[in-house]
CSV table of C-alpha atoms in Angstrom, one decimal:
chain,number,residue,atom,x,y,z
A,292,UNK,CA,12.7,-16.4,-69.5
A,293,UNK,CA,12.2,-17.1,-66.0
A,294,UNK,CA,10.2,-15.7,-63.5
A,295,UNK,CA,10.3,-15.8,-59.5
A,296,UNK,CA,7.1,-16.6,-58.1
A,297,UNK,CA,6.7,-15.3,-54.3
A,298,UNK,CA,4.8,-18.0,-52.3
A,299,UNK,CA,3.8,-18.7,-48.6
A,300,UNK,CA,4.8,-22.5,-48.9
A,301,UNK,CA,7.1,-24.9,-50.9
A,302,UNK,CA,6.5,-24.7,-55.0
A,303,UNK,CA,5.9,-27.6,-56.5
A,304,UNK,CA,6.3,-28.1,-60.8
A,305,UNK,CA,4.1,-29.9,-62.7
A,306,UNK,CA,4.2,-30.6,-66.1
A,307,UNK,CA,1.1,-30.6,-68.6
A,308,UNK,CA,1.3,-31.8,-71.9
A,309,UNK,CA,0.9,-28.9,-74.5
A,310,UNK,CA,-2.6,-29.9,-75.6
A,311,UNK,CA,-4.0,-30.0,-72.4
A,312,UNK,CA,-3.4,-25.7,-72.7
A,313,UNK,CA,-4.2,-25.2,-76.5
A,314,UNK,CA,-2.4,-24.4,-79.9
A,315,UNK,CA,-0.5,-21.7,-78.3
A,316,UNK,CA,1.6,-23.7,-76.3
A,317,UNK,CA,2.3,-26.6,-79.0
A,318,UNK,CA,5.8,-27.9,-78.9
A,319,UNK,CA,6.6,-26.0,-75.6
A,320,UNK,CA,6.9,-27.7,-72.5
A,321,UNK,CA,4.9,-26.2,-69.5
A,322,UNK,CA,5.3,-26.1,-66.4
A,323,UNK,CA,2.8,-24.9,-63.8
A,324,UNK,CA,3.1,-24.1,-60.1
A,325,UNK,CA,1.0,-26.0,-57.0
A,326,UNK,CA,1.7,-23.6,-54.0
A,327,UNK,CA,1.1,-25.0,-50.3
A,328,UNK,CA,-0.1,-22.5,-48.0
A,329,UNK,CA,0.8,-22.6,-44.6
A,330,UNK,CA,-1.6,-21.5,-41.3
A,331,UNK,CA,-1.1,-18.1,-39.9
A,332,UNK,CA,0.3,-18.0,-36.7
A,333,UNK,CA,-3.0,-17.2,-34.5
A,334,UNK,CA,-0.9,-16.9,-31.2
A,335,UNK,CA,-1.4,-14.4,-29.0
A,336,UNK,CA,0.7,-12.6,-25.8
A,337,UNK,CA,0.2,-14.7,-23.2
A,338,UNK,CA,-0.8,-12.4,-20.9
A,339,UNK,CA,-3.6,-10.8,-23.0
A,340,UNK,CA,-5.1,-14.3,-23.4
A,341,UNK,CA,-5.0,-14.4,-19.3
A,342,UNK,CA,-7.2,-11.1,-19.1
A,343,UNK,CA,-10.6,-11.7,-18.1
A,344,UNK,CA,-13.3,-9.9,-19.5
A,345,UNK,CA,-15.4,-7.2,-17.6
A,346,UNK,CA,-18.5,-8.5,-16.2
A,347,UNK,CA,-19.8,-5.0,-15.4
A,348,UNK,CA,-19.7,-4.5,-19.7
A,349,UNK,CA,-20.7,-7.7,-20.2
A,350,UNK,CA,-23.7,-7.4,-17.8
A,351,UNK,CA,-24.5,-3.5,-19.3
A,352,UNK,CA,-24.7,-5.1,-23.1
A,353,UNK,CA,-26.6,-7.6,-22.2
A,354,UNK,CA,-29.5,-5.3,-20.7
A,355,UNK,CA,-29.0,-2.6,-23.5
A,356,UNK,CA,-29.9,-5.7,-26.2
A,357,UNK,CA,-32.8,-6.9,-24.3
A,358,UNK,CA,-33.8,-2.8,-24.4
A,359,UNK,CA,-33.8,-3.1,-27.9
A,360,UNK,CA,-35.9,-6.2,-28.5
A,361,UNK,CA,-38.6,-3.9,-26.4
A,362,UNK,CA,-37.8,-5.7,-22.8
A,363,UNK,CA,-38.3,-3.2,-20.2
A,364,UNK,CA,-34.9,-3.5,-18.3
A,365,UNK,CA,-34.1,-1.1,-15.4
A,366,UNK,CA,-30.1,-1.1,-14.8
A,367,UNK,CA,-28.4,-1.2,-12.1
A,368,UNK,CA,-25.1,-2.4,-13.2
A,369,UNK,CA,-23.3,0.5,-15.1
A,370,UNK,CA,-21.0,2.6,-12.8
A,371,UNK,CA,-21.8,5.9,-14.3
A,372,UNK,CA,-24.1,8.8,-13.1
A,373,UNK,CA,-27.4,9.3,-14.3
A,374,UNK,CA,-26.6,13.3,-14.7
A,375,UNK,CA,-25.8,15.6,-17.3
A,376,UNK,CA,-22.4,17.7,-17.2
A,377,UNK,CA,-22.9,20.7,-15.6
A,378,UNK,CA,-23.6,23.7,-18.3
A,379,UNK,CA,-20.4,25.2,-16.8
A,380,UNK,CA,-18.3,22.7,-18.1
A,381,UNK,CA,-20.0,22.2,-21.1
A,382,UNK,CA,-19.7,25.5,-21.9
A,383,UNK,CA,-15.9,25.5,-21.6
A,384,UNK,CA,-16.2,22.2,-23.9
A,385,UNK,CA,-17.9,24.3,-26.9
A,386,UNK,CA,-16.0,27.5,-26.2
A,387,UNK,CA,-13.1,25.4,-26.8
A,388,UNK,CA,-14.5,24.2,-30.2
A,389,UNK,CA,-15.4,28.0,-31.3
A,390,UNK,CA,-11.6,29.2,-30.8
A,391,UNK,CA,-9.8,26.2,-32.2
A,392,UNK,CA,-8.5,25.1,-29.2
A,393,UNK,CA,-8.3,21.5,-31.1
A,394,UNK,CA,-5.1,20.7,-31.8
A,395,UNK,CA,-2.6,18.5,-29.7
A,396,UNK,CA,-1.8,19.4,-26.4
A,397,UNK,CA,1.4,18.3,-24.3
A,398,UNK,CA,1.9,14.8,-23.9
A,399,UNK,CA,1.0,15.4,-19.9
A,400,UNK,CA,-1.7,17.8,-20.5
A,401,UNK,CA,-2.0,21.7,-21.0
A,402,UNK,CA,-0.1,23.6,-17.9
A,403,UNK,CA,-3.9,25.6,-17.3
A,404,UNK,CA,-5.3,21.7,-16.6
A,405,UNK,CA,-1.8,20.5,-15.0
A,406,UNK,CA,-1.9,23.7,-12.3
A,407,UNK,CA,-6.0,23.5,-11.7
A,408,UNK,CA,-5.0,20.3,-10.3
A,409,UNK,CA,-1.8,21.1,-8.4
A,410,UNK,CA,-4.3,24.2,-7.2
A,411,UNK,CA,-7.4,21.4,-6.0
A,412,UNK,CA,-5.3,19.1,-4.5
A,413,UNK,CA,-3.4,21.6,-2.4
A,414,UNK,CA,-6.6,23.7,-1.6
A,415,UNK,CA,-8.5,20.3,-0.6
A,416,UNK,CA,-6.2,17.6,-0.2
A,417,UNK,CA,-3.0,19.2,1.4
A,418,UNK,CA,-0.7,18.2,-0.8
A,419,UNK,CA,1.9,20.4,-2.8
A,420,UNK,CA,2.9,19.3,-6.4
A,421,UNK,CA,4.1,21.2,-9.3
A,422,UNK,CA,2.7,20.3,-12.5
A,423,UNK,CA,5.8,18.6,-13.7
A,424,UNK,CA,4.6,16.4,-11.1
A,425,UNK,CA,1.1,15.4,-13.0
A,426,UNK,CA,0.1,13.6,-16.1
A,427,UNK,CA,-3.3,14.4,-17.5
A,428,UNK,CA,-4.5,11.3,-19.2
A,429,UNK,CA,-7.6,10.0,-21.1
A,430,UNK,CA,-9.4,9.0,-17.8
A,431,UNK,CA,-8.4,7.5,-14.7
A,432,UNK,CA,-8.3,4.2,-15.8
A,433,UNK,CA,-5.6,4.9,-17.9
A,434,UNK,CA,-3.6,6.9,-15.1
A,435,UNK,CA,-3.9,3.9,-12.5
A,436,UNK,CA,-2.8,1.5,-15.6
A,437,UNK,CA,-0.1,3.7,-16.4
A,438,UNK,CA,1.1,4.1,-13.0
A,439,UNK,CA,1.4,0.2,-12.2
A,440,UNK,CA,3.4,-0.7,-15.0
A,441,UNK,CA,6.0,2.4,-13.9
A,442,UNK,CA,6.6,0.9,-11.0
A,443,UNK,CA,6.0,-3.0,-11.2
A,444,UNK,CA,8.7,-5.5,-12.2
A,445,UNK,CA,8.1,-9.1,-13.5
A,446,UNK,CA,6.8,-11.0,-10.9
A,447,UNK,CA,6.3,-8.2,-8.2
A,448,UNK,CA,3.6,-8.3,-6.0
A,449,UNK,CA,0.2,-6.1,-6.2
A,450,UNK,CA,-1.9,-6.2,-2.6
A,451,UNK,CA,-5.5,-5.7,-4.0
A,452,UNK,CA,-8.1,-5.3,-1.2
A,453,UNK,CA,-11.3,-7.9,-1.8
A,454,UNK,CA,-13.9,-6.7,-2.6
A,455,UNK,CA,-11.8,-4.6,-5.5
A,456,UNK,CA,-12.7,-3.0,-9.0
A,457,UNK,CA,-12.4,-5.4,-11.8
A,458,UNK,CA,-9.4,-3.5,-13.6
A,459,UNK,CA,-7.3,-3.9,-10.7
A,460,UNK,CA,-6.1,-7.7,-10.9
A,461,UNK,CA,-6.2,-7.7,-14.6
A,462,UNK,CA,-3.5,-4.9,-14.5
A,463,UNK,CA,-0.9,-5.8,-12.4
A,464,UNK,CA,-1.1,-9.4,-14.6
A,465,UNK,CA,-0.6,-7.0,-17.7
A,466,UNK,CA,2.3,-5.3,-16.1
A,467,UNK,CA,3.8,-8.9,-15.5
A,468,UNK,CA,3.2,-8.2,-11.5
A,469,UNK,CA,1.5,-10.7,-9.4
A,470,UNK,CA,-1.9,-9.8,-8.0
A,471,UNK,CA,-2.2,-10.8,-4.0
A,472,UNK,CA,-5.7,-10.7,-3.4
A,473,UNK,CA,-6.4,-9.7,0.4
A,474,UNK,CA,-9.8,-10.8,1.7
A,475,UNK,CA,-11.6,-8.0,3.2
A,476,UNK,CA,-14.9,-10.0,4.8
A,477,UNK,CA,-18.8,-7.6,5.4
A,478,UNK,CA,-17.8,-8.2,9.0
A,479,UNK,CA,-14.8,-5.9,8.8
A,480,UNK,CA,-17.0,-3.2,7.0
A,481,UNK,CA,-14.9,-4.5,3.6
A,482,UNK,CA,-12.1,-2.7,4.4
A,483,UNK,CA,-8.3,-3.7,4.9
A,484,UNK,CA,-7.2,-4.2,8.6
A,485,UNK,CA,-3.7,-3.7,9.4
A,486,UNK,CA,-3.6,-7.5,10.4
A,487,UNK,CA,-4.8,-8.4,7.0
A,488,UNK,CA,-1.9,-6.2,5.1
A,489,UNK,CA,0.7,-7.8,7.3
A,490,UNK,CA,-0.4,-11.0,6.7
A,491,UNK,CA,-0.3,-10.6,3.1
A,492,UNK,CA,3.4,-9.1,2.9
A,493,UNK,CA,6.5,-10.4,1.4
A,494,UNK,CA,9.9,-9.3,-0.3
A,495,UNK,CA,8.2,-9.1,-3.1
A,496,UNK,CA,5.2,-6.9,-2.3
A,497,UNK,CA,5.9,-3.3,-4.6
A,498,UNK,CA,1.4,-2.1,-4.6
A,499,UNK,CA,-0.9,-1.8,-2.1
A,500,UNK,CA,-4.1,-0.3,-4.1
A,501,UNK,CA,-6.2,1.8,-2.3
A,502,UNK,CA,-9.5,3.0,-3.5
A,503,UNK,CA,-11.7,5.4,-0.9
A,504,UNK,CA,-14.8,5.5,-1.4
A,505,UNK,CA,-14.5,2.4,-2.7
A,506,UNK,CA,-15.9,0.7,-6.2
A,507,UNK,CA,-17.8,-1.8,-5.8
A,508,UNK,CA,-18.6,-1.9,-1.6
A,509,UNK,CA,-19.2,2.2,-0.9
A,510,UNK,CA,-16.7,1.6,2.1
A,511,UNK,CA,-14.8,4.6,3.4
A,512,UNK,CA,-11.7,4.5,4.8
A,513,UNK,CA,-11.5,7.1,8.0
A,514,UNK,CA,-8.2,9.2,9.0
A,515,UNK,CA,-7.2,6.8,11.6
A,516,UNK,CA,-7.9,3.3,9.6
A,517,UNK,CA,-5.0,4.8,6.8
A,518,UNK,CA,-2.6,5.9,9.9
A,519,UNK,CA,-2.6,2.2,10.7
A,520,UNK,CA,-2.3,1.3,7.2
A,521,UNK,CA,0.7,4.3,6.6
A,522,UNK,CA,2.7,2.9,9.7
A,523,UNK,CA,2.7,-0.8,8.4
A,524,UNK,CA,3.7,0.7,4.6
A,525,UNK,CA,6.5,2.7,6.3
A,526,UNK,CA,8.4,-0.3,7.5
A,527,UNK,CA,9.0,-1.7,4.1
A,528,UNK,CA,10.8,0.2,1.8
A,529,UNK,CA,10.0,-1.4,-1.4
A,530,UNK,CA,6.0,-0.7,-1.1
A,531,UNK,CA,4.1,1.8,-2.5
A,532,UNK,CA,0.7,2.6,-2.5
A,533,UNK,CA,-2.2,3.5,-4.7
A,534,UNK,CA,-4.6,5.6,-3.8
A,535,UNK,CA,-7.7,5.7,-6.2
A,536,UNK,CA,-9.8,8.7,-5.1
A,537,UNK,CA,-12.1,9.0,-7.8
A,538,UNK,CA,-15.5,9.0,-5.7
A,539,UNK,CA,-13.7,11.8,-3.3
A,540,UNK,CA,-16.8,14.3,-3.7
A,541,UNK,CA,-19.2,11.5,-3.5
A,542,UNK,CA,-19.3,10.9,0.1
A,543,UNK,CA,-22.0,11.0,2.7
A,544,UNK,CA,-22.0,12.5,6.2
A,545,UNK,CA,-20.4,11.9,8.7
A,546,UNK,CA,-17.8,10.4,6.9
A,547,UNK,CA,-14.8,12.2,5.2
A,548,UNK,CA,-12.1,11.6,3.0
A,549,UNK,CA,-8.5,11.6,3.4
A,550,UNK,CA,-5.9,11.5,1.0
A,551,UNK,CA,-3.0,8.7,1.6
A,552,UNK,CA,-0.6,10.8,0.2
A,553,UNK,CA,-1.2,13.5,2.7
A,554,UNK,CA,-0.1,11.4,5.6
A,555,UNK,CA,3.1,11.9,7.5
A,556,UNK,CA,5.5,10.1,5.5
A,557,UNK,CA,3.7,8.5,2.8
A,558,UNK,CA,4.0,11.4,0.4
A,559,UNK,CA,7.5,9.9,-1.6
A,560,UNK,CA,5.2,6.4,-1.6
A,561,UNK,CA,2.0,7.4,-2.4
A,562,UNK,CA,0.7,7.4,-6.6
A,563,UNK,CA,-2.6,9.6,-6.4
A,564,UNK,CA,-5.0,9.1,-9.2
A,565,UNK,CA,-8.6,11.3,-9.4
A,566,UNK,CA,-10.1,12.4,-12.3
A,567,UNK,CA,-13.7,14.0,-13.8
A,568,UNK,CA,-15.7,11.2,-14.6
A,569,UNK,CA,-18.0,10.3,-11.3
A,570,UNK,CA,-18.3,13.7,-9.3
A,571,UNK,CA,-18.6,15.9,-12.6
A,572,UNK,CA,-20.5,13.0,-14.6
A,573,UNK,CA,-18.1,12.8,-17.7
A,574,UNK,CA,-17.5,9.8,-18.2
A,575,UNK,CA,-17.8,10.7,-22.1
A,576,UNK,CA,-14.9,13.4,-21.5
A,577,UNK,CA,-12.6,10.4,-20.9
A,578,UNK,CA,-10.2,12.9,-18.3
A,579,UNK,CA,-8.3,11.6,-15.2
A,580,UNK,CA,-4.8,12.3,-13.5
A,581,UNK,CA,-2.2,11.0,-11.4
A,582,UNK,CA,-0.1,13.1,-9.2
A,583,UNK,CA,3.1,10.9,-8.0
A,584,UNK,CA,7.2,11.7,-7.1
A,585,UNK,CA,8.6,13.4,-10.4
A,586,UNK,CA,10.4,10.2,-11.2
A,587,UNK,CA,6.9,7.8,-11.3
A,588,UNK,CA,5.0,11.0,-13.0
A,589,UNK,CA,8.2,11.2,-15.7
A,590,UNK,CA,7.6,7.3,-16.3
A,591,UNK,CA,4.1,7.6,-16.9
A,592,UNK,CA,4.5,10.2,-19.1
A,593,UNK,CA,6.9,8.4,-21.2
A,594,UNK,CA,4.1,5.3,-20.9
A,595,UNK,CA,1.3,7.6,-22.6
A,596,UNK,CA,3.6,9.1,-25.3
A,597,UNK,CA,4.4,5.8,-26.7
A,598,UNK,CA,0.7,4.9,-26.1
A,599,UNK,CA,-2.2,7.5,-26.8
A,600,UNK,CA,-0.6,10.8,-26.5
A,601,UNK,CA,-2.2,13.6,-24.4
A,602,UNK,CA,-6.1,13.7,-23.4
A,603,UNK,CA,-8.4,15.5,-25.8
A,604,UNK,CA,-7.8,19.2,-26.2
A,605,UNK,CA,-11.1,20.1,-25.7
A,606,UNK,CA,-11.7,17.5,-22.3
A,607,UNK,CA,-8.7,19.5,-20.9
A,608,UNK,CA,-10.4,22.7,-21.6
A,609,UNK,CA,-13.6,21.8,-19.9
A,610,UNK,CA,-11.1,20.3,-16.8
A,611,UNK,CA,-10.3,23.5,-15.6
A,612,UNK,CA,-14.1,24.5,-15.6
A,613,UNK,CA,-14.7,21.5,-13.6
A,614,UNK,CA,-11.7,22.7,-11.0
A,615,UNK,CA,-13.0,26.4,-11.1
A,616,UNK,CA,-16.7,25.1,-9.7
A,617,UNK,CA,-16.0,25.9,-6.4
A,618,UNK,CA,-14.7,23.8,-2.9
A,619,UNK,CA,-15.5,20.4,-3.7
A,620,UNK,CA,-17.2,20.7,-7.2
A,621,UNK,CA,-19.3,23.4,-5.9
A,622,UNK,CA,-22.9,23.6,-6.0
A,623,UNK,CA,-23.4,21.4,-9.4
A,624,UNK,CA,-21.5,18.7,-7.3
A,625,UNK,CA,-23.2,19.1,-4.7
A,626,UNK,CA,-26.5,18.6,-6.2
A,627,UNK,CA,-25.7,15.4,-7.5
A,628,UNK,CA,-24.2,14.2,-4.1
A,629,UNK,CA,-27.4,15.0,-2.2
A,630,UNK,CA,-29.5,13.2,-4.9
A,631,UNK,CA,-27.0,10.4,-4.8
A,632,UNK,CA,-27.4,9.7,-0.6
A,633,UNK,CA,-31.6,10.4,-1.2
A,634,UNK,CA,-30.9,7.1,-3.6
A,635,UNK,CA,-28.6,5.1,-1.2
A,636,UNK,CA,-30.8,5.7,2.1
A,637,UNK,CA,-33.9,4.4,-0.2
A,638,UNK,CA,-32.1,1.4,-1.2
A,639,UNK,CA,-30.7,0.5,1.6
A,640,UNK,CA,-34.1,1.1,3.5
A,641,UNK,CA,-35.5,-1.6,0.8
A,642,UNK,CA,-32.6,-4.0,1.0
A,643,UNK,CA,-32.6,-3.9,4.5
A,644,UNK,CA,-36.6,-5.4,4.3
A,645,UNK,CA,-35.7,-8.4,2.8
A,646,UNK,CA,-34.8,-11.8,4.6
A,647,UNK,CA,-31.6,-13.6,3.8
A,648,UNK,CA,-30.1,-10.0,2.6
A,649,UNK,CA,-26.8,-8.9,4.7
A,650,UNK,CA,-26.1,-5.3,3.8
A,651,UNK,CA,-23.0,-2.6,5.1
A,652,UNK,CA,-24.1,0.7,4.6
A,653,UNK,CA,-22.0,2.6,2.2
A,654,UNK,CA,-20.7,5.6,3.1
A,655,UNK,CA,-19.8,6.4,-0.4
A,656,UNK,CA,-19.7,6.2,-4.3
A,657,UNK,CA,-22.8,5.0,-5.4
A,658,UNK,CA,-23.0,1.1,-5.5
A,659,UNK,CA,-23.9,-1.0,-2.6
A,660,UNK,CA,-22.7,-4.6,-2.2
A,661,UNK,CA,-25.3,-7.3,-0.7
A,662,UNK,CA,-24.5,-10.1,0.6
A,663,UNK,CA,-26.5,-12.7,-0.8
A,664,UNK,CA,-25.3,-16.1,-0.1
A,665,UNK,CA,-28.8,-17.6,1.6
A,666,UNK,CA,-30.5,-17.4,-2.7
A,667,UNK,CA,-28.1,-19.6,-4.4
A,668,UNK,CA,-25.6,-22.7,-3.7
A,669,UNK,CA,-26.1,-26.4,-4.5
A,670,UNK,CA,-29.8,-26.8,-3.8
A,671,UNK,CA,-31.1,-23.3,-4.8
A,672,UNK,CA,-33.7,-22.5,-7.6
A,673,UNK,CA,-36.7,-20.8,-8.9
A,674,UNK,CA,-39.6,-22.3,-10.9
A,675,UNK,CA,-39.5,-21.0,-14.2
A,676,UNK,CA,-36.0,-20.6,-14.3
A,677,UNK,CA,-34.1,-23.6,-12.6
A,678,UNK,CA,-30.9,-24.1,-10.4
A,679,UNK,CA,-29.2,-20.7,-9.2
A,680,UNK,CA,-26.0,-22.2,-8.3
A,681,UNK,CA,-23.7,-19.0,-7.8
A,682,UNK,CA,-24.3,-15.4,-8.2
A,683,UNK,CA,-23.8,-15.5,-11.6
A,684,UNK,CA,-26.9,-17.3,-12.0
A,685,UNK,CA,-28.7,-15.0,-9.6
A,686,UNK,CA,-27.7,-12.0,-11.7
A,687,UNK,CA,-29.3,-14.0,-14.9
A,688,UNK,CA,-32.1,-14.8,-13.3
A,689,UNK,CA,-32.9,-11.3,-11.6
A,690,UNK,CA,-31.9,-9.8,-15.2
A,691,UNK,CA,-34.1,-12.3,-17.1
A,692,UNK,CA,-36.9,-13.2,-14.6
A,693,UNK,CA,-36.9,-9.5,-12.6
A,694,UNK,CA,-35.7,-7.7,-15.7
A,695,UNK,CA,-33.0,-5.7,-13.3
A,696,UNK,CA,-29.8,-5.8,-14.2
A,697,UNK,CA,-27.1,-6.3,-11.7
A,698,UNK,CA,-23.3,-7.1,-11.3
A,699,UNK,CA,-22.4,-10.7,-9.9
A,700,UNK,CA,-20.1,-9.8,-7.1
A,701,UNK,CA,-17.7,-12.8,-7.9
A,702,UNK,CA,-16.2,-10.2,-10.7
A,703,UNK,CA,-15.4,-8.3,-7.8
A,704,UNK,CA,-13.8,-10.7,-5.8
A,705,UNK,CA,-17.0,-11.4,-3.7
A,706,UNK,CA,-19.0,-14.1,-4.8
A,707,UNK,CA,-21.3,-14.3,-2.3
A,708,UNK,CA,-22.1,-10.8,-3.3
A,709,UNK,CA,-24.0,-8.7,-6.3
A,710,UNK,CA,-23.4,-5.5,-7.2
A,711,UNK,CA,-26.0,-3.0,-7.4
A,712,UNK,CA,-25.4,0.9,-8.6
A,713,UNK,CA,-27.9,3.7,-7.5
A,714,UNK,CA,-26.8,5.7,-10.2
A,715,UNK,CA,-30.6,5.7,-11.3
A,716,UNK,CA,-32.9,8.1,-11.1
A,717,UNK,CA,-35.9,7.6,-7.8
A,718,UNK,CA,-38.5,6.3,-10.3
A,719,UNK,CA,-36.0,3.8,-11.5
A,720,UNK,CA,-34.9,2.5,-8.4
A,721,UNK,CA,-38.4,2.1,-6.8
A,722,UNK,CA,-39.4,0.0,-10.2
A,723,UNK,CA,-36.0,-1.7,-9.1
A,724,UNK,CA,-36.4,-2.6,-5.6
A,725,UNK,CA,-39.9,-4.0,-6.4
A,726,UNK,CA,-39.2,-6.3,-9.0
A,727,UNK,CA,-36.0,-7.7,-6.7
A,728,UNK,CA,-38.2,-8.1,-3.8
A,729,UNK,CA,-40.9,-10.3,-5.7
A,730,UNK,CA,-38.1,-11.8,-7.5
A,731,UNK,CA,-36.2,-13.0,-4.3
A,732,UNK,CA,-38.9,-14.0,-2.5
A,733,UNK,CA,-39.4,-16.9,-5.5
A,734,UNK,CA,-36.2,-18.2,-5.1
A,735,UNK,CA,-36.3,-21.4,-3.5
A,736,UNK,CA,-33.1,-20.7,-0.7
A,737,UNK,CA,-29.9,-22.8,-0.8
């Protein structure tokens, strides 16, 4: 009788005399098997293996271990508020448990959450969508992601302001696009000058990205800094813009935001992403949106249903809470804002006081963005903790030395720059600013 043997490799036979195996075999010849196993092929896509890692998570994990070994770590690197949900929303979240509103919803997202939106953005923004216009997704994150591989090509260009948030590059290199990175300098208030965007144009250019207020720098665009912008975009055909409004609500007077979409001419060109995570603290909710022309919003759509599916039933529920809070996120928003610009004006006070920091206000979000070149390069160190050659090495040593964690602002495309987030509560940040100070004032300047 013979039998197939399956096998990963070539089969070898190998005879054994009969009393090597015992009586039973006697007088039979026997033949065993020797099977050569091959390697797996460990290979990944290419352009996964290109993606670089977030620095922001990397620096947050870091401080939540050192936590748990009983360090006492204040953090300034997460980009997430300090608050809880309003009780509104929450509210919607568990009456949305109660009544079994837990099933799937439509791939884009329930029509209650897709017109709350339409409703905000034309109440507040001045801009007119249907909902067949807007795909609800699980965060904003996914929505911007989603949105750059509708529209990119292999080997189209992505114009990504510097300083930027980390995602930005690593997306357009997932959607086979090319990021350009345009320098934005502290001197220009980090923001794009129309000089800068021409410079940086070519045939290939598809995606300029946009974010006001801005992650990591707090800068704020004004009305006439995007006309310039618009009237550059309008001469080439081919370009389109993202506009990342996320940190809309969290803005500080007298500055205002303005929606890229909204002006003349740049509503076919514009892809608008917002979403619930930073001015309704719900970052847990995982719930953001892009409004965009029906033919980008149809592409993301098909994008998500081959991908995750719609957002969570119940995160779409507590949505349209959020939207029914009143102008601007209503009174719960505006709570956190005014905490959030008590926190800025104290850090900035603070930052400001120390030599060999260069600081632009933010008008914005809730990060600032330092520049602080003059405590490491080739000949800077501190005793105790040696050479601080980049910022990377500041951030370890302000993390292990200071025990404050911040964001090294090369992850950002600023390395002479650190992030730090004032999404911390007062007692927090005064500990903060304390142990920076007498940290800084150690190191031994480049």
């Amino acid at each position: 009788m013979c039998h197939s043997i399956a096998s990963t490799g070539p089969i070898q036979l190998q005879f054994l005399h009969p009393e090597a195996l015992g009586t039973s075999t006697a007088g039979r010849r026997v033949y065993v098997t020797t099977m050569h196993k091959k390697e797996v092929d460990a290979t990944l896509n290419p352009r996964v293996v290109a993606l670089k890692l977030s620095k922001t998570m990397a620096l947050t994990d870091l401080a939540s271990s050192m936590r748990e070994r009983g360090v006492d770590v204040v953090g300034l690197a997460a980009g997430e508020p300090d608050f809880d949900t309003p009780s509104q929303i929450l509210d919607a979240g568990m009456e949305a448990l109660r009544t079994g509103k837990t099933h799937y919803t439509p791939n884009a997202g329930t029509h209650a959450l897709r017109q709350a939106i339409c409703n905000k953005l034309e109440q507040e923004n001045g801009l007119e969508y249907t909902p067949s216009q807007v795909v609800v997704s699980n965060g904003a994150k996914q929505s911007i992601w989603q949105a750059v591989l509708a529209v990119c090509s292999e080997n189209d260009e992505v114009l990504i302001p510097a300083p930027f948030w980390v995602s930005y590059p690593e997306m357009a290199k997932l959607a086979g696009a090319k990021p350009v990175i345009v320098d934005c300098p502290a001197q220009d208030d980090f923001l794009l000058t129309p000089a800068a965007l021409k410079a940086s144009l070519t045939p290939a250019s598809r995606l300029l990205i946009l974010c006001s207020p801005s992650n990591p720098t707090g800068s704020v665009y004004s009305r006439k800094d995007l006309e310039a912008i618009a009237e550059i975009v309008a001469d080439h055909p081919r370009l389109m813009v993202l506009s990342d409004e996320i940190y809309e609500h969290i803005i500080y007077a007298p500055a205002e935001h303005h929606s890229f979409a909204a002006l003349p001419g740049m509503y076919d060109r514009t892809l608008t992403v917002n979403g619930f995570s930073k001015a309704f603290a719900m970052t847990g909710w995982r719930l953001g949106y892009l409004a965009a022309p029906h033919h980008v919003a149809k592409a993301a759509a098909a994008i998500q249903s081959q991908s995750t599916s719609g957002a969570s039933s119940i995160a779409q529920h507590a949505g349209v809470a959020a939207l029914q809070l009143g102008p601007k996120g209503g009174q719960p928003v505006q709570h956190m804002r005014e905490a959030f610009q008590q926190r800025r004006d104290f850090v900035v006070k603070q930052l400001q006081q120390i030599p060999g920091v260069t600081l632009v206000e933010p008008k914005g979000a809730f990060y600032c963005l330092p520049v602080m070149a003059s405590f490491f390069g080739p000949s800077a160190s501190a005793d105790g903790f040696g050479a601080i050659p980049d910022a990377d090495a500041l951030c370890r040593y302000l993390l292990e030395v200071g025990q404050v964690a911040t964001v090294p602002g090369d992850a950002f495309g600023a390395p002479d720059c650190i992030r730090i987030s004032y999404a911390a509560s007062m007692a927090d940040l005064e500990k903060a600013m304390e142990r920076l100070s007498t940290a800084l004032r150690k190191v031994i300047p480049n």
